[in-house]
Amino acid sequence: MLATLSRVKTSRLPPLDTFLRCTFGHVVRKVELCSCSPVSELWRRRIRGVRDVSTSSKLHAKVRGKERKTEISEKKLTRHFVDYRRVKLLAGSGGKGACTFHSEPRKEWGGPDGGNGGDGGHIIIMADRFVKSLAQVVPVYKGEDGQPGSSKNCYGRNGSHTYIKVPVGTVVKEQGKTIVDLADHGQEFLAVFGGAGGKGNRFFLSNENRAPMTVTPGVTGQERVLQLELRTMAHAGLVGFPNAGKSSLLRAISNARPAVAAYPFTTLNPHVGIVKYRDHEQVAVADIPGIIRGAHLNRGLGFSFLRHIERCRFLLFVIDMSAPEPWTQLQHLRYELDQYEPGLSQRPQAIIANKVDLPEACEKIQTFKSQVSQRVIAVSALTGYNTEELILHLRELYDGYLQGEGSGNGKPARW
């Protein structure tokens, strides 16, 4: 009888995989209660046959590996300098007036008590010396509308004013005409006015009309399209033809990290780097996109590139010494600048002979110096050769610029 019962119970035992999915401790306790039976011996055998099973944690799904993010190219990571914006401004509209009448117990005919609507918010352009670029300026700004009036002679809340912070030295233009020059920190220009709030029926109460029903809607805010331009983009501008090594040179002397590649027009937007000195003075250097011959005729993006150069206080001509005749590059660059704006090439400047680490450049450097009457600084942006001399000469140009500013020549304020 006992053998028959053990065979029946053995046939009812779950398979091993079902047993593993159960809670181990719960099963073991049940087996220990009837340790005298053959069934308990069978459970012990199965438990001994299990290898590397943890009874202290639940079974989990397969852990997937971390998905690697796709690498972003250096061009997408680089934030370029913006010195021109076209913005559309729409001030807030005024709130409408309310048409209500006062009514309470024992005073059913209390008269009109509709309040006026609130005024719309203005849009104000403010110069801030902590802002260095127009990159944060968005194309469209909408002012806050005023709240409508309500009963009990309650006026609507006025809309908050919207402030647009721009760098010091920003010129505000409308249809090509200069409106204001924000040359001082904290200087404000009220660009568009918010609309006035509407009048409630309380406003129209008179001896002739004791129960006016007239209300007026709020006035629509002023709308305007303006152009924002930086009068001073940077202290120094790197001027040269494509692939002259301007971006590499900016990397070598400043904290900027523009994209560098072995093809022309790697730089499509200007980048500004800051050169820091031990006396805590800072000089801004701009990497101007390479200009081509005929840029003064607006070939390629000529006017856009030349406009950046126009806003630099002094120029750094970068000459590629690997070219067949590098001294002709300087002549063509000066010609393009003078054709765009007469006298632009006569600003304080420095001539930089780049890529002197190449073997063919060693033979041309002496010829180049004999062709040019001005001082030539031979550097290698790739290896960092002689960049200290360039940084010291850059400080001399900057100090001369500050002396001219102090003498009252009408130059923009120091950054």
Short mmCIF file of C-alpha atoms in Angstrom, two decimals:
data_model
loop_
_atom_site.label_atom_id
_atom_site.label_comp_id
_atom_site.label_asym_id
_atom_site.label_seq_id
_atom_site.Cartn_x
_atom_site.Cartn_y
_atom_site.Cartn_z
CA MET A 1 0.00 0.00 0.00
CA LEU A 2 2.81 2.36 0.89
CA ALA A 3 4.66 1.54 -2.36
CA THR A 4 1.51 2.20 -4.39
CA LEU A 5 0.98 5.55 -2.63
CA SER A 6 4.56 6.60 -3.26
CA ARG A 7 4.20 5.81 -6.96
CA VAL A 8 1.03 7.90 -7.18
CA LYS A 9 2.60 10.85 -5.37
CA THR A 10 5.75 10.59 -7.46
CA SER A 11 3.72 10.84 -10.64
CA ARG A 12 2.10 14.03 -9.36
CA LEU A 13 5.43 15.77 -8.70
CA PRO A 14 6.02 18.79 -10.98
CA PRO A 15 8.93 18.74 -13.41
CA LEU A 16 12.25 20.25 -12.44
CA ASP A 17 11.80 23.53 -14.36
CA THR A 18 8.48 24.15 -12.62
CA PHE A 19 10.12 23.43 -9.30
CA LEU A 20 12.85 26.04 -9.99
CA ARG A 21 10.25 28.69 -10.74
CA CYS A 22 8.68 28.16 -7.32
CA THR A 23 9.93 29.77 -4.14
CA PHE A 24 12.68 27.49 -2.92
CA GLY A 25 12.22 27.96 0.80
CA HIS A 26 8.49 27.35 0.68
CA VAL A 27 8.98 24.01 -1.09
CA VAL A 28 11.75 22.86 1.24
CA ARG A 29 9.59 23.50 4.32
CA LYS A 30 6.81 21.37 2.88
CA VAL A 31 9.22 18.50 2.21
CA GLU A 32 10.65 18.62 5.74
CA LEU A 33 7.22 18.13 7.26
CA CYS A 34 7.02 14.67 5.78
CA SER A 35 10.65 13.61 5.88
CA CYS A 36 9.72 10.03 6.51
CA SER A 37 8.05 9.57 3.14
CA PRO A 38 9.82 8.50 -0.05
CA VAL A 39 8.61 11.73 -1.65
CA SER A 40 10.88 13.78 0.61
CA GLU A 41 13.87 11.69 -0.45
CA LEU A 42 13.03 12.39 -4.07
CA TRP A 43 12.91 16.14 -3.39
CA ARG A 44 16.30 15.97 -1.68
CA ARG A 45 17.79 14.23 -4.70
CA ARG A 46 16.42 16.87 -7.00
CA ILE A 47 17.74 19.65 -4.79
CA ARG A 48 21.22 18.05 -4.75
CA GLY A 49 21.14 17.84 -8.53
CA VAL A 50 20.59 21.57 -8.92
CA ARG A 51 23.85 23.47 -9.48
CA ASP A 52 24.53 27.20 -9.16
CA VAL A 53 20.99 28.13 -8.16
CA SER A 54 20.49 31.13 -5.88
CA THR A 55 17.54 30.94 -3.54
CA SER A 56 17.97 34.48 -2.19
CA SER A 57 16.90 36.40 -5.30
CA LYS A 58 14.30 36.22 -7.99
CA LEU A 59 15.04 35.27 -11.56
CA HIS A 60 15.48 38.24 -13.84
CA ALA A 61 15.39 38.75 -17.58
CA LYS A 62 18.59 38.97 -19.56
CA VAL A 63 20.39 42.23 -18.93
CA ARG A 64 20.85 44.20 -22.10
CA GLY A 65 24.01 46.12 -22.70
CA LYS A 66 24.00 49.93 -22.63
CA GLU A 67 23.18 51.44 -25.97
CA ARG A 68 26.04 53.63 -27.10
CA LYS A 69 25.10 57.09 -28.22
CA THR A 70 26.11 58.08 -31.70
CA GLU A 71 29.06 60.43 -31.72
CA ILE A 72 28.30 64.01 -32.73
CA SER A 73 30.65 65.63 -35.18
CA GLU A 74 32.82 68.49 -34.04
CA LYS A 75 30.99 70.90 -36.33
CA LYS A 76 27.68 70.24 -34.58
CA LEU A 77 29.25 70.69 -31.15
CA THR A 78 30.83 74.04 -32.06
CA ARG A 79 28.80 77.12 -31.26
CA HIS A 80 29.55 79.85 -33.73
CA PHE A 81 29.45 83.58 -33.17
CA VAL A 82 26.35 85.48 -34.36
CA ASP A 83 26.64 89.20 -35.07
CA TYR A 84 23.44 89.80 -37.10
CA ARG A 85 19.80 89.06 -36.35
CA ARG A 86 16.51 90.01 -37.97
CA VAL A 87 13.76 89.99 -35.36
CA LYS A 88 10.02 90.49 -35.54
CA LEU A 89 8.55 92.17 -32.47
CA LEU A 90 4.87 92.12 -31.54
CA ALA A 91 3.94 93.88 -28.32
CA GLY A 92 1.17 92.67 -26.05
CA SER A 93 -2.42 93.72 -26.67
CA GLY A 94 -4.58 95.42 -24.07
CA GLY A 95 -7.33 93.56 -22.23
CA LYS A 96 -10.96 94.32 -22.95
CA GLY A 97 -13.18 96.22 -20.53
CA ALA A 98 -15.95 94.55 -18.54
CA CYS A 99 -19.67 95.29 -18.71
CA THR A 100 -21.17 94.45 -15.31
CA PHE A 101 -23.63 96.00 -12.86
CA HIS A 102 -23.46 96.00 -9.11
CA SER A 103 -26.19 94.05 -7.37
CA GLU A 104 -26.57 93.02 -3.73
CA PRO A 105 -29.42 92.65 -1.19
CA ARG A 106 -31.35 95.92 -0.68
CA LYS A 107 -29.31 97.48 -3.50
CA GLU A 108 -30.45 95.90 -6.75
CA TRP A 109 -29.65 98.97 -8.84
CA GLY A 110 -26.11 99.68 -7.74
CA GLY A 111 -25.03 100.99 -11.11
CA PRO A 112 -22.23 99.92 -13.50
CA ASP A 113 -19.04 98.51 -11.98
CA GLY A 114 -17.15 97.05 -14.97
CA GLY A 115 -13.41 97.70 -14.69
CA ASN A 116 -10.92 98.60 -17.40
CA GLY A 117 -8.62 96.08 -19.05
CA GLY A 118 -4.88 95.97 -18.40
CA ASP A 119 -2.26 97.40 -20.76
CA GLY A 120 -0.16 95.12 -22.96
CA GLY A 121 3.51 94.60 -22.21
CA HIS A 122 6.26 96.50 -24.05
CA ILE A 123 9.29 94.89 -25.66
CA ILE A 124 12.58 96.52 -24.61
CA ILE A 125 16.05 95.93 -26.04
CA MET A 126 18.73 96.27 -23.35
CA ALA A 127 22.53 96.27 -23.67
CA ASP A 128 24.28 93.83 -21.34
CA ARG A 129 28.07 93.63 -21.08
CA PHE A 130 27.87 89.99 -20.02
CA VAL A 131 26.32 89.03 -23.37
CA LYS A 132 28.88 88.55 -26.15
CA SER A 133 26.83 87.30 -29.08
CA LEU A 134 23.38 87.55 -30.66
CA ALA A 135 23.06 83.76 -30.72
CA GLN A 136 20.43 83.75 -27.94
CA VAL A 137 18.16 86.23 -29.80
CA VAL A 138 15.21 84.41 -31.38
CA PRO A 139 13.52 85.53 -34.63
CA VAL A 140 10.11 86.37 -33.13
CA TYR A 141 9.13 87.98 -29.81
CA LYS A 142 5.55 88.29 -28.55
CA GLY A 143 4.76 90.53 -25.60
CA GLU A 144 2.38 89.55 -22.80
CA ASP A 145 -1.23 90.62 -23.22
CA GLY A 146 -3.11 92.57 -20.56
CA GLN A 147 -5.83 90.87 -18.55
CA PRO A 148 -9.50 91.84 -19.10
CA GLY A 149 -11.37 93.88 -16.50
CA SER A 150 -13.85 92.39 -14.08
CA SER A 151 -16.73 93.38 -11.86
CA LYS A 152 -16.55 95.51 -8.71
CA ASN A 153 -14.45 98.09 -10.59
CA CYS A 154 -11.49 95.70 -10.72
CA TYR A 155 -8.93 96.62 -13.36
CA GLY A 156 -7.15 93.93 -15.35
CA ARG A 157 -3.48 93.23 -14.67
CA ASN A 158 -0.96 94.84 -17.00
CA GLY A 159 1.20 92.60 -19.14
CA SER A 160 4.84 92.18 -18.08
CA HIS A 161 7.49 93.81 -20.21
CA THR A 162 9.75 91.62 -22.34
CA TYR A 163 13.50 92.36 -22.29
CA ILE A 164 15.88 91.34 -25.07
CA LYS A 165 19.49 91.37 -23.86
CA VAL A 166 22.09 92.15 -26.51
CA PRO A 167 25.84 92.81 -26.34
CA VAL A 168 27.18 96.30 -25.76
CA GLY A 169 27.80 97.92 -29.13
CA THR A 170 24.67 96.57 -30.83
CA VAL A 171 23.19 98.81 -33.53
CA VAL A 172 19.40 98.66 -34.02
CA LYS A 173 18.29 99.31 -37.60
CA GLU A 174 14.96 99.46 -39.41
CA GLN A 175 14.93 99.15 -43.20
CA GLY A 176 18.65 99.89 -43.30
CA LYS A 177 18.43 103.09 -41.21
CA THR A 178 20.10 103.23 -37.81
CA ILE A 179 17.65 103.93 -34.99
CA VAL A 180 19.82 103.64 -31.89
CA ASP A 181 23.32 102.57 -30.92
CA LEU A 182 23.40 100.70 -27.59
CA ALA A 183 26.94 101.63 -26.57
CA ASP A 184 26.60 101.61 -22.75
CA HIS A 185 25.87 98.83 -20.29
CA GLY A 186 22.26 98.93 -19.12
CA GLN A 187 21.12 101.24 -21.92
CA GLU A 188 17.55 100.46 -22.98
CA PHE A 189 15.54 101.06 -26.13
CA LEU A 190 11.76 100.72 -26.07
CA ALA A 191 11.27 98.99 -29.40
CA VAL A 192 7.48 98.42 -29.50
CA PHE A 193 4.70 99.74 -27.26
CA GLY A 194 2.03 97.53 -25.76
CA GLY A 195 -1.60 98.27 -26.52
CA ALA A 196 -3.75 100.22 -24.08
CA GLY A 197 -6.44 98.38 -22.14
CA GLY A 198 -10.11 98.73 -23.03
CA LYS A 199 -12.58 100.76 -20.98
CA GLY A 200 -15.29 99.14 -18.86
CA ASN A 201 -18.87 100.44 -18.68
CA ARG A 202 -18.06 102.23 -15.39
CA PHE A 203 -15.87 104.61 -17.41
CA PHE A 204 -18.88 105.76 -19.49
CA LEU A 205 -21.10 106.57 -16.46
CA SER A 206 -22.46 110.13 -16.64
CA ASN A 207 -25.49 112.12 -15.50
CA GLU A 208 -27.09 111.64 -18.90
CA ASN A 209 -26.39 107.90 -19.02
CA ARG A 210 -26.80 106.21 -15.62
CA ALA A 211 -26.70 102.64 -16.98
CA PRO A 212 -24.13 102.53 -19.79
CA MET A 213 -23.67 99.29 -21.73
CA THR A 214 -20.69 100.51 -23.71
CA VAL A 215 -17.27 98.85 -23.44
CA THR A 216 -14.19 99.07 -25.62
CA PRO A 217 -11.78 96.30 -26.57
CA GLY A 218 -8.07 96.51 -25.92
CA VAL A 219 -5.74 98.09 -28.47
CA THR A 220 -3.52 95.74 -30.47
CA GLY A 221 0.17 95.95 -29.62
CA GLN A 222 2.65 97.60 -31.97
CA GLU A 223 4.37 95.38 -34.55
CA ARG A 224 7.84 96.00 -35.93
CA VAL A 225 10.68 94.28 -37.81
CA LEU A 226 14.19 95.31 -36.75
CA GLN A 227 17.75 94.35 -37.62
CA LEU A 228 20.31 93.91 -34.84
CA GLU A 229 23.98 94.23 -35.78
CA LEU A 230 27.10 94.22 -33.66
CA ARG A 231 29.20 97.29 -34.24
CA THR A 232 32.25 95.63 -32.71
CA MET A 233 32.53 91.92 -33.33
CA ALA A 234 35.99 91.30 -31.86
CA HIS A 235 39.23 93.10 -31.22
CA ALA A 236 41.18 91.16 -33.85
CA GLY A 237 40.06 89.29 -36.94
CA LEU A 238 41.92 86.49 -38.73
CA VAL A 239 41.78 87.29 -42.45
CA GLY A 240 42.92 84.89 -45.15
CA PHE A 241 41.98 82.66 -48.03
CA PRO A 242 40.39 79.22 -47.46
CA ASN A 243 42.69 76.57 -45.97
CA ALA A 244 45.19 79.15 -44.73
CA GLY A 245 45.04 77.65 -41.22
CA LYS A 246 42.99 80.33 -39.46
CA SER A 247 40.92 77.89 -37.40
CA SER A 248 44.01 75.95 -36.33
CA LEU A 249 45.71 79.19 -35.34
CA LEU A 250 42.72 80.25 -33.25
CA ARG A 251 42.85 76.89 -31.47
CA ALA A 252 46.54 77.38 -30.73
CA ILE A 253 46.27 80.85 -29.14
CA SER A 254 42.81 80.90 -27.51
CA ASN A 255 40.19 78.76 -25.81
CA ALA A 256 38.01 78.43 -28.93
CA ARG A 257 37.55 75.04 -30.59
CA PRO A 258 36.38 75.61 -34.17
CA ALA A 259 36.17 72.73 -36.61
CA VAL A 260 39.37 71.95 -38.53
CA ALA A 261 39.45 69.89 -41.72
CA ALA A 262 41.53 69.51 -44.87
CA TYR A 263 39.00 71.04 -47.26
CA PRO A 264 38.08 74.65 -48.09
CA PHE A 265 35.33 76.56 -46.27
CA THR A 266 35.43 74.42 -43.16
CA THR A 267 34.41 77.58 -41.28
CA LEU A 268 31.06 78.89 -42.50
CA ASN A 269 30.33 81.11 -39.49
CA PRO A 270 32.72 83.27 -37.48
CA HIS A 271 34.10 81.86 -34.23
CA VAL A 272 35.41 84.05 -31.42
CA GLY A 273 38.13 82.95 -29.02
CA ILE A 274 39.44 84.75 -25.95
CA VAL A 275 43.19 85.18 -25.42
CA LYS A 276 43.86 85.57 -21.68
CA TYR A 277 46.94 87.27 -20.20
CA ARG A 278 48.47 87.09 -16.75
CA ASP A 279 47.21 90.56 -15.80
CA HIS A 280 43.65 89.23 -16.39
CA GLU A 281 43.27 91.21 -19.61
CA GLN A 282 41.32 89.48 -22.37
CA VAL A 283 41.52 89.98 -26.13
CA ALA A 284 38.80 88.65 -28.43
CA VAL A 285 40.02 87.11 -31.70
CA ALA A 286 37.56 86.17 -34.46
CA ASP A 287 38.06 83.42 -37.02
CA ILE A 288 36.59 84.98 -40.17
CA PRO A 289 35.46 82.52 -42.88
CA GLY A 290 37.87 82.47 -45.80
CA ILE A 291 37.23 85.04 -48.52
CA ILE A 292 37.81 84.40 -52.21
CA ARG A 293 38.81 86.58 -55.11
CA GLY A 294 35.88 88.72 -56.16
CA ALA A 295 34.36 88.77 -52.68
CA HIS A 296 33.77 92.54 -53.01
CA LEU A 297 31.40 91.67 -55.90
CA ASN A 298 29.46 89.41 -53.48
CA ARG A 299 30.80 86.24 -55.00
CA GLY A 300 30.13 83.26 -52.80
CA LEU A 301 29.20 84.80 -49.44
CA GLY A 302 31.47 87.78 -49.93
CA PHE A 303 29.44 90.56 -48.32
CA SER A 304 28.68 88.44 -45.26
CA PHE A 305 32.35 87.64 -44.72
CA LEU A 306 33.54 91.20 -45.36
CA ARG A 307 30.95 92.58 -42.95
CA HIS A 308 32.55 90.50 -40.17
CA ILE A 309 35.97 91.95 -40.99
CA GLU A 310 34.56 95.48 -40.92
CA ARG A 311 33.66 95.09 -37.25
CA CYS A 312 37.16 94.14 -36.10
CA ARG A 313 39.43 96.80 -34.63
CA PHE A 314 42.68 95.36 -36.02
CA LEU A 315 43.45 92.64 -38.55
CA LEU A 316 45.67 89.57 -38.57
CA PHE A 317 46.48 88.54 -42.16
CA VAL A 318 47.12 84.77 -42.24
CA ILE A 319 49.22 83.74 -45.25
CA ASP A 320 49.60 80.13 -46.36
CA MET A 321 53.32 79.55 -46.90
CA SER A 322 52.65 76.33 -48.82
CA ALA A 323 51.17 78.33 -51.72
CA PRO A 324 53.34 78.79 -54.83
CA GLU A 325 53.64 82.58 -54.35
CA PRO A 326 52.41 83.44 -50.84
CA TRP A 327 53.25 87.16 -51.17
CA THR A 328 50.54 87.54 -53.82
CA GLN A 329 47.90 86.40 -51.28
CA LEU A 330 48.54 89.49 -49.18
CA GLN A 331 48.06 91.76 -52.19
CA HIS A 332 44.78 90.10 -53.16
CA LEU A 333 43.46 90.24 -49.60
CA ARG A 334 44.16 93.95 -49.29
CA TYR A 335 42.59 94.59 -52.67
CA GLU A 336 39.34 92.82 -51.69
CA LEU A 337 39.12 94.77 -48.42
CA ASP A 338 39.73 98.16 -50.06
CA GLN A 339 37.18 97.47 -52.78
CA TYR A 340 34.55 96.70 -50.16
CA GLU A 341 35.39 99.68 -47.93
CA PRO A 342 38.17 102.14 -48.82
CA GLY A 343 40.88 102.17 -46.18
CA LEU A 344 39.77 98.94 -44.51
CA SER A 345 43.15 97.29 -45.17
CA GLN A 346 44.96 100.19 -43.48
CA ARG A 347 43.74 99.35 -39.99
CA PRO A 348 46.32 98.25 -37.39
CA GLN A 349 47.45 94.84 -38.52
CA ALA A 350 49.93 91.98 -38.26
CA ILE A 351 51.14 89.66 -41.01
CA ILE A 352 51.32 85.99 -40.01
CA ALA A 353 53.19 83.45 -42.14
CA ASN A 354 51.56 80.16 -41.26
CA LYS A 355 52.62 76.54 -41.95
CA VAL A 356 56.36 77.21 -41.64
CA ASP A 357 56.79 73.61 -40.45
CA LEU A 358 56.44 72.40 -44.06
CA PRO A 359 59.71 71.84 -45.97
CA GLU A 360 58.77 74.06 -48.92
CA ALA A 361 57.91 76.95 -46.58
CA CYS A 362 61.47 77.34 -45.32
CA GLU A 363 62.61 78.42 -48.77
CA LYS A 364 59.81 80.94 -49.24
CA ILE A 365 59.88 82.68 -45.87
CA GLN A 366 62.95 84.77 -46.65
CA THR A 367 61.57 85.77 -50.04
CA PHE A 368 58.25 86.67 -48.44
CA LYS A 369 59.92 88.90 -45.84
CA SER A 370 61.86 90.69 -48.57
CA GLN A 371 58.66 91.34 -50.53
CA VAL A 372 56.84 92.87 -47.51
CA SER A 373 57.99 96.02 -45.75
CA GLN A 374 56.09 95.26 -42.54
CA ARG A 375 56.94 92.84 -39.78
CA VAL A 376 56.22 89.19 -40.55
CA ILE A 377 55.59 86.68 -37.74
CA ALA A 378 56.38 83.12 -38.81
CA VAL A 379 54.29 80.57 -36.91
CA SER A 380 53.07 77.00 -37.17
CA ALA A 381 49.53 76.49 -35.92
CA LEU A 382 49.97 72.73 -36.07
CA THR A 383 53.04 72.47 -33.86
CA GLY A 384 52.57 75.71 -31.89
CA TYR A 385 55.91 77.12 -33.08
CA ASN A 386 56.40 80.83 -32.29
CA THR A 387 52.82 81.40 -31.15
CA GLU A 388 54.18 83.22 -28.07
CA GLU A 389 55.53 86.01 -30.28
CA LEU A 390 52.14 86.32 -31.95
CA ILE A 391 50.35 86.56 -28.58
CA LEU A 392 52.74 89.28 -27.37
CA HIS A 393 52.34 91.25 -30.60
CA LEU A 394 48.57 90.89 -30.29
CA ARG A 395 48.76 92.50 -26.86
CA GLU A 396 50.75 95.41 -28.33
CA LEU A 397 48.01 96.01 -30.89
CA TYR A 398 45.37 95.83 -28.17
CA ASP A 399 47.19 98.33 -25.93
CA GLY A 400 47.49 100.70 -28.86
CA TYR A 401 43.78 100.31 -29.50
CA LEU A 402 43.00 101.23 -25.86
CA GLN A 403 45.23 104.30 -26.08
CA GLY A 404 43.36 105.44 -29.15
CA GLU A 405 40.10 104.87 -27.29
CA GLY A 406 41.28 107.05 -24.41
CA SER A 407 42.28 109.86 -26.78
CA GLY A 408 38.65 110.18 -27.90
CA ASN A 409 38.76 108.80 -31.42
CA GLY A 410 35.19 107.57 -31.16
CA LYS A 411 36.06 103.90 -30.93
CA PRO A 412 33.77 101.49 -29.11
CA ALA A 413 34.11 100.84 -25.43
CA ARG A 414 36.38 98.14 -24.06
CA TRP A 415 34.87 94.70 -23.52
#
